[in-house]
PDB file of C-alpha atoms in Angstrom:
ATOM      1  CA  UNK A   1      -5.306   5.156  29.761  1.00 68.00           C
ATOM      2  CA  UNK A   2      -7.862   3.822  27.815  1.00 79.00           C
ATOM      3  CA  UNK A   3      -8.055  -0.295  27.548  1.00 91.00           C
ATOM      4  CA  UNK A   4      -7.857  -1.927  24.617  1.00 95.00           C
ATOM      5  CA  UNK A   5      -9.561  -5.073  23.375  1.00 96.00           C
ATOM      6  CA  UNK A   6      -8.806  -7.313  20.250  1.00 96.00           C
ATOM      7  CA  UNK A   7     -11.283  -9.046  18.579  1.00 94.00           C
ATOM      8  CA  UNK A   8     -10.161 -11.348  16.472  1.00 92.00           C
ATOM      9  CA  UNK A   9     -12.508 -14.502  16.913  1.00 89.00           C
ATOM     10  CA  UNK A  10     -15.104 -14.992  18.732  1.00 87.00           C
ATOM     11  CA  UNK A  11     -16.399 -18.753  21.149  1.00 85.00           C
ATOM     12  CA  UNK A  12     -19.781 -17.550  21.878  1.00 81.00           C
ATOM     13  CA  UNK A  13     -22.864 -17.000  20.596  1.00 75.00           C
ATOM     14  CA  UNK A  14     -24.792 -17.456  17.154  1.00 74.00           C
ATOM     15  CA  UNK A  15     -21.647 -15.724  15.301  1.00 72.00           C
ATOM     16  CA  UNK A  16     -18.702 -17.856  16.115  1.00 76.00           C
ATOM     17  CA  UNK A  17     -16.158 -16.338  12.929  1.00 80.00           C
ATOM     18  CA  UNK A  18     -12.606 -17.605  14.175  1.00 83.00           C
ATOM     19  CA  UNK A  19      -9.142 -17.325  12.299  1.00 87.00           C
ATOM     20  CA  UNK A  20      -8.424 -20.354  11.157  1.00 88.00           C
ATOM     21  CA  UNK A  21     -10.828 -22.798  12.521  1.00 85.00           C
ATOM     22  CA  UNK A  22      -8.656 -23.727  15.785  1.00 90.00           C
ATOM     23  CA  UNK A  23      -9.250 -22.427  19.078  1.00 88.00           C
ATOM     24  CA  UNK A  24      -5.886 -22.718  20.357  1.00 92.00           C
ATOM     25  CA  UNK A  25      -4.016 -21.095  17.096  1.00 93.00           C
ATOM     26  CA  UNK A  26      -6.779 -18.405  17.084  1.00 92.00           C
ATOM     27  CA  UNK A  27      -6.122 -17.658  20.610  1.00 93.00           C
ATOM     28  CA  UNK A  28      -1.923 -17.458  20.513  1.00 94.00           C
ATOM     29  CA  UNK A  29      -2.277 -15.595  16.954  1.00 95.00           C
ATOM     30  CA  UNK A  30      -4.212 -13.055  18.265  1.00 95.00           C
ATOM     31  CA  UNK A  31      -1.973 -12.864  21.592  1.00 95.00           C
ATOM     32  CA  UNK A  32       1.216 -12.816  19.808  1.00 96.00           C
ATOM     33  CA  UNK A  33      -0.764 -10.008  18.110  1.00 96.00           C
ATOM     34  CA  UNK A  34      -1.829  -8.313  21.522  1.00 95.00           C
ATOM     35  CA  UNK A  35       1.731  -8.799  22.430  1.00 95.00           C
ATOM     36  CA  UNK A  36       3.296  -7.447  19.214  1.00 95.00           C
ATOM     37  CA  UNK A  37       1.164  -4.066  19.831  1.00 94.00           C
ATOM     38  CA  UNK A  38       1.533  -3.320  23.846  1.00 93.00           C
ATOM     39  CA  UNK A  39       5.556  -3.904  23.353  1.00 94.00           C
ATOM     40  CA  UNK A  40       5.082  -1.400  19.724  1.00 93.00           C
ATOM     41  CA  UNK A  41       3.027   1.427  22.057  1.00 90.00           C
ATOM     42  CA  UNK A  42       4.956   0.792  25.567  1.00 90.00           C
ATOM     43  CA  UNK A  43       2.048  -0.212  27.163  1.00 88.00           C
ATOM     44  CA  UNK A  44       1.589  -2.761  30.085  1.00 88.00           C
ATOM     45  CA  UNK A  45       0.655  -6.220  28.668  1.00 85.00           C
ATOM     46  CA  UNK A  46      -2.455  -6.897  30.844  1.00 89.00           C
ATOM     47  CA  UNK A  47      -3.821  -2.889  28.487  1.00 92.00           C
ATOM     48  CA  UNK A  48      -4.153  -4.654  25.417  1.00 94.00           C
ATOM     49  CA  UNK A  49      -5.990  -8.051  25.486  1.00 94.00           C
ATOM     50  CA  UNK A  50      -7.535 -10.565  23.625  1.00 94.00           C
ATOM     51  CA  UNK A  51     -11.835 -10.794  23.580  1.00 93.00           C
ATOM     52  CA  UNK A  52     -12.897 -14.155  22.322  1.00 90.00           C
ATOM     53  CA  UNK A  53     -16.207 -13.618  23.967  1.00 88.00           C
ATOM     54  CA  UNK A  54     -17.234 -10.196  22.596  1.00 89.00           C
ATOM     55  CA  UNK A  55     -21.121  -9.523  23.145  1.00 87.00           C
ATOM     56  CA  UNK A  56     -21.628  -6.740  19.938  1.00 87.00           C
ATOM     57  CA  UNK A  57     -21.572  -4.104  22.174  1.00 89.00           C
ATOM     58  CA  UNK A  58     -19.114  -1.300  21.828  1.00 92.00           C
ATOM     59  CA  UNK A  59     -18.013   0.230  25.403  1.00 91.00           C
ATOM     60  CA  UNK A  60     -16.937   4.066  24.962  1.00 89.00           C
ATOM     61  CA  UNK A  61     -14.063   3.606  27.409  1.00 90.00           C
ATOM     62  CA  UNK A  62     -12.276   1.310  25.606  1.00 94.00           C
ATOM     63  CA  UNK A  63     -10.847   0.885  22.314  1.00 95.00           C
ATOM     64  CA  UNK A  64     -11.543  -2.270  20.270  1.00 95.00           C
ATOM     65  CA  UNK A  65      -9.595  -3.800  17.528  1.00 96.00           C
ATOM     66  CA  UNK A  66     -11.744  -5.816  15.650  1.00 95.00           C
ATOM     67  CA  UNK A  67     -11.193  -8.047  12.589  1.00 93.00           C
ATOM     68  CA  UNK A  68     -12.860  -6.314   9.608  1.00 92.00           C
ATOM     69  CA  UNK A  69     -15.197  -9.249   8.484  1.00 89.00           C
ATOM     70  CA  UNK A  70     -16.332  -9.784  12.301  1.00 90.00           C
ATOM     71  CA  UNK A  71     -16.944  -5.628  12.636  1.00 90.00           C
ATOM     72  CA  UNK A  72     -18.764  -6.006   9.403  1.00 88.00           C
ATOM     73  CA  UNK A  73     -21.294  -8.981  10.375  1.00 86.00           C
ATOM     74  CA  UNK A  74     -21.638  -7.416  13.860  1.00 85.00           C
ATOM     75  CA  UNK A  75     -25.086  -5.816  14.614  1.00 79.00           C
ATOM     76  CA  UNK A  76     -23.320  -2.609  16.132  1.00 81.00           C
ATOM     77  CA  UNK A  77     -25.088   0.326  14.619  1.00 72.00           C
ATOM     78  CA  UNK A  78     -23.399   3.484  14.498  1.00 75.00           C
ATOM     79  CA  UNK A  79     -19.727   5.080  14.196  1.00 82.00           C
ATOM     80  CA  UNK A  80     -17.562   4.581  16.700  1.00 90.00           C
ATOM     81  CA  UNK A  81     -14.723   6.538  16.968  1.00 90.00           C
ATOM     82  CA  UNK A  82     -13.147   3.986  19.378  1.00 92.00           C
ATOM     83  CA  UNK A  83     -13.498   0.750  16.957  1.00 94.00           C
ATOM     84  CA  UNK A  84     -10.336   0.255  14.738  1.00 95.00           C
ATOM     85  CA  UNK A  85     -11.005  -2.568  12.323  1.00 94.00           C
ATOM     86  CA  UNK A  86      -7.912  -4.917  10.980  1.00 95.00           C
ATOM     87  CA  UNK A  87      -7.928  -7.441   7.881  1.00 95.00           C
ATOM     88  CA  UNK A  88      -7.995 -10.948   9.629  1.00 94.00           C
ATOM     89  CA  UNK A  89      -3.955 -11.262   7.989  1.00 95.00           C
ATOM     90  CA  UNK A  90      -2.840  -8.825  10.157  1.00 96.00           C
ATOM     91  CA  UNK A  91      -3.971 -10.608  13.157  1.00 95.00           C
ATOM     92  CA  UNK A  92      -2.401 -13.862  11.943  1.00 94.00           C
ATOM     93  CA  UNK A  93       0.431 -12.985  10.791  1.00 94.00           C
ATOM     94  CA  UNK A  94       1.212 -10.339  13.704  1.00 94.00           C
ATOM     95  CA  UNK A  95       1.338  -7.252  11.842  1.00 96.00           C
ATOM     96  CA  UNK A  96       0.991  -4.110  13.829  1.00 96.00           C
ATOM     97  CA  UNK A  97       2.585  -0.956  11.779  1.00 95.00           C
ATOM     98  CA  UNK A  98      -0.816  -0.210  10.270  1.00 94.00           C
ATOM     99  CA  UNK A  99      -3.103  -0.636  13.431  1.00 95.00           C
ATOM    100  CA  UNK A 100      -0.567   1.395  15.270  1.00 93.00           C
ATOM    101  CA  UNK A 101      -0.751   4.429  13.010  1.00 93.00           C
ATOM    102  CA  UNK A 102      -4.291   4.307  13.964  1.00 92.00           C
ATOM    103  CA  UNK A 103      -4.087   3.995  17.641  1.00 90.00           C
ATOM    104  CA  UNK A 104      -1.690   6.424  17.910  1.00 85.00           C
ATOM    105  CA  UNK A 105      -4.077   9.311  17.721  1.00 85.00           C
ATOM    106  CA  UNK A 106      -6.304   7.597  20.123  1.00 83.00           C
ATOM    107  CA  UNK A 107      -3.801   7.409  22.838  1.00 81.00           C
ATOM    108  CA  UNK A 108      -2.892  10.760  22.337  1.00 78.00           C
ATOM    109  CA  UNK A 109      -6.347  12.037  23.243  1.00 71.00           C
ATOM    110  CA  UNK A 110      -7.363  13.181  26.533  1.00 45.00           C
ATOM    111  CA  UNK A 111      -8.626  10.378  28.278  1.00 56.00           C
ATOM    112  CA  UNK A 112     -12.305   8.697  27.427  1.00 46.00           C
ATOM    113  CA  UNK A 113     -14.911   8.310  29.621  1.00 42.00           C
TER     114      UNK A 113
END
């Protein structure tokens, strides 16, 4: 099974985007949202987890959810089959149904390498 990463702000580097502008309500937003999502797919809590310190580069053995304006700005050419992007309201407001739909397929597959 595949890990999966949420990207929701980021406390590193020349592109710091964050949620709303605290560290600490970033960081339980986004893992009430990691939360929300391994209890919605039945997967252990330590498979889906936060990345507040995510370097641009896109491993293909795990699956990253990434806020759509961060994904956007990032410098990670290509398309990535394994990057699901998410409107930053979503990960604020803990809303899984539609980021679900599109892991589901993901999970499904045979595992990546």
């Amino acid at each position: 099974m595949p890990e999966i990463k949420v990207v929701g702000d980021i406390r590193s580097g020349k592109y710091q985007p964050t949620l709303t502008g605290n560290a600490i309500v970033d960081a339980a937003l986004i893992d009430h949202f990691c939360h929300q999502l391994a209890a919605a797919l039945h997967l252990p809590n330590r498979q889906v987890t936060a990345e507040h310190h995510w370097n641009q580069v896109v491993a293909p053995h795990v699956i990253y959810i990434i806020e759509t304006r961060i994904w956007q700005a990032s410098l990670t050419p290509g398309d990535h089959q394994n990057v699901i992007t998410v409107p930053a309201t979503d990960l604020q407001r803990g809303q899984i149904k539609t980021t679900c739909a599109k892991l589901a397929p993901q999970l499904t597959q045979s595992p990546m390498h």
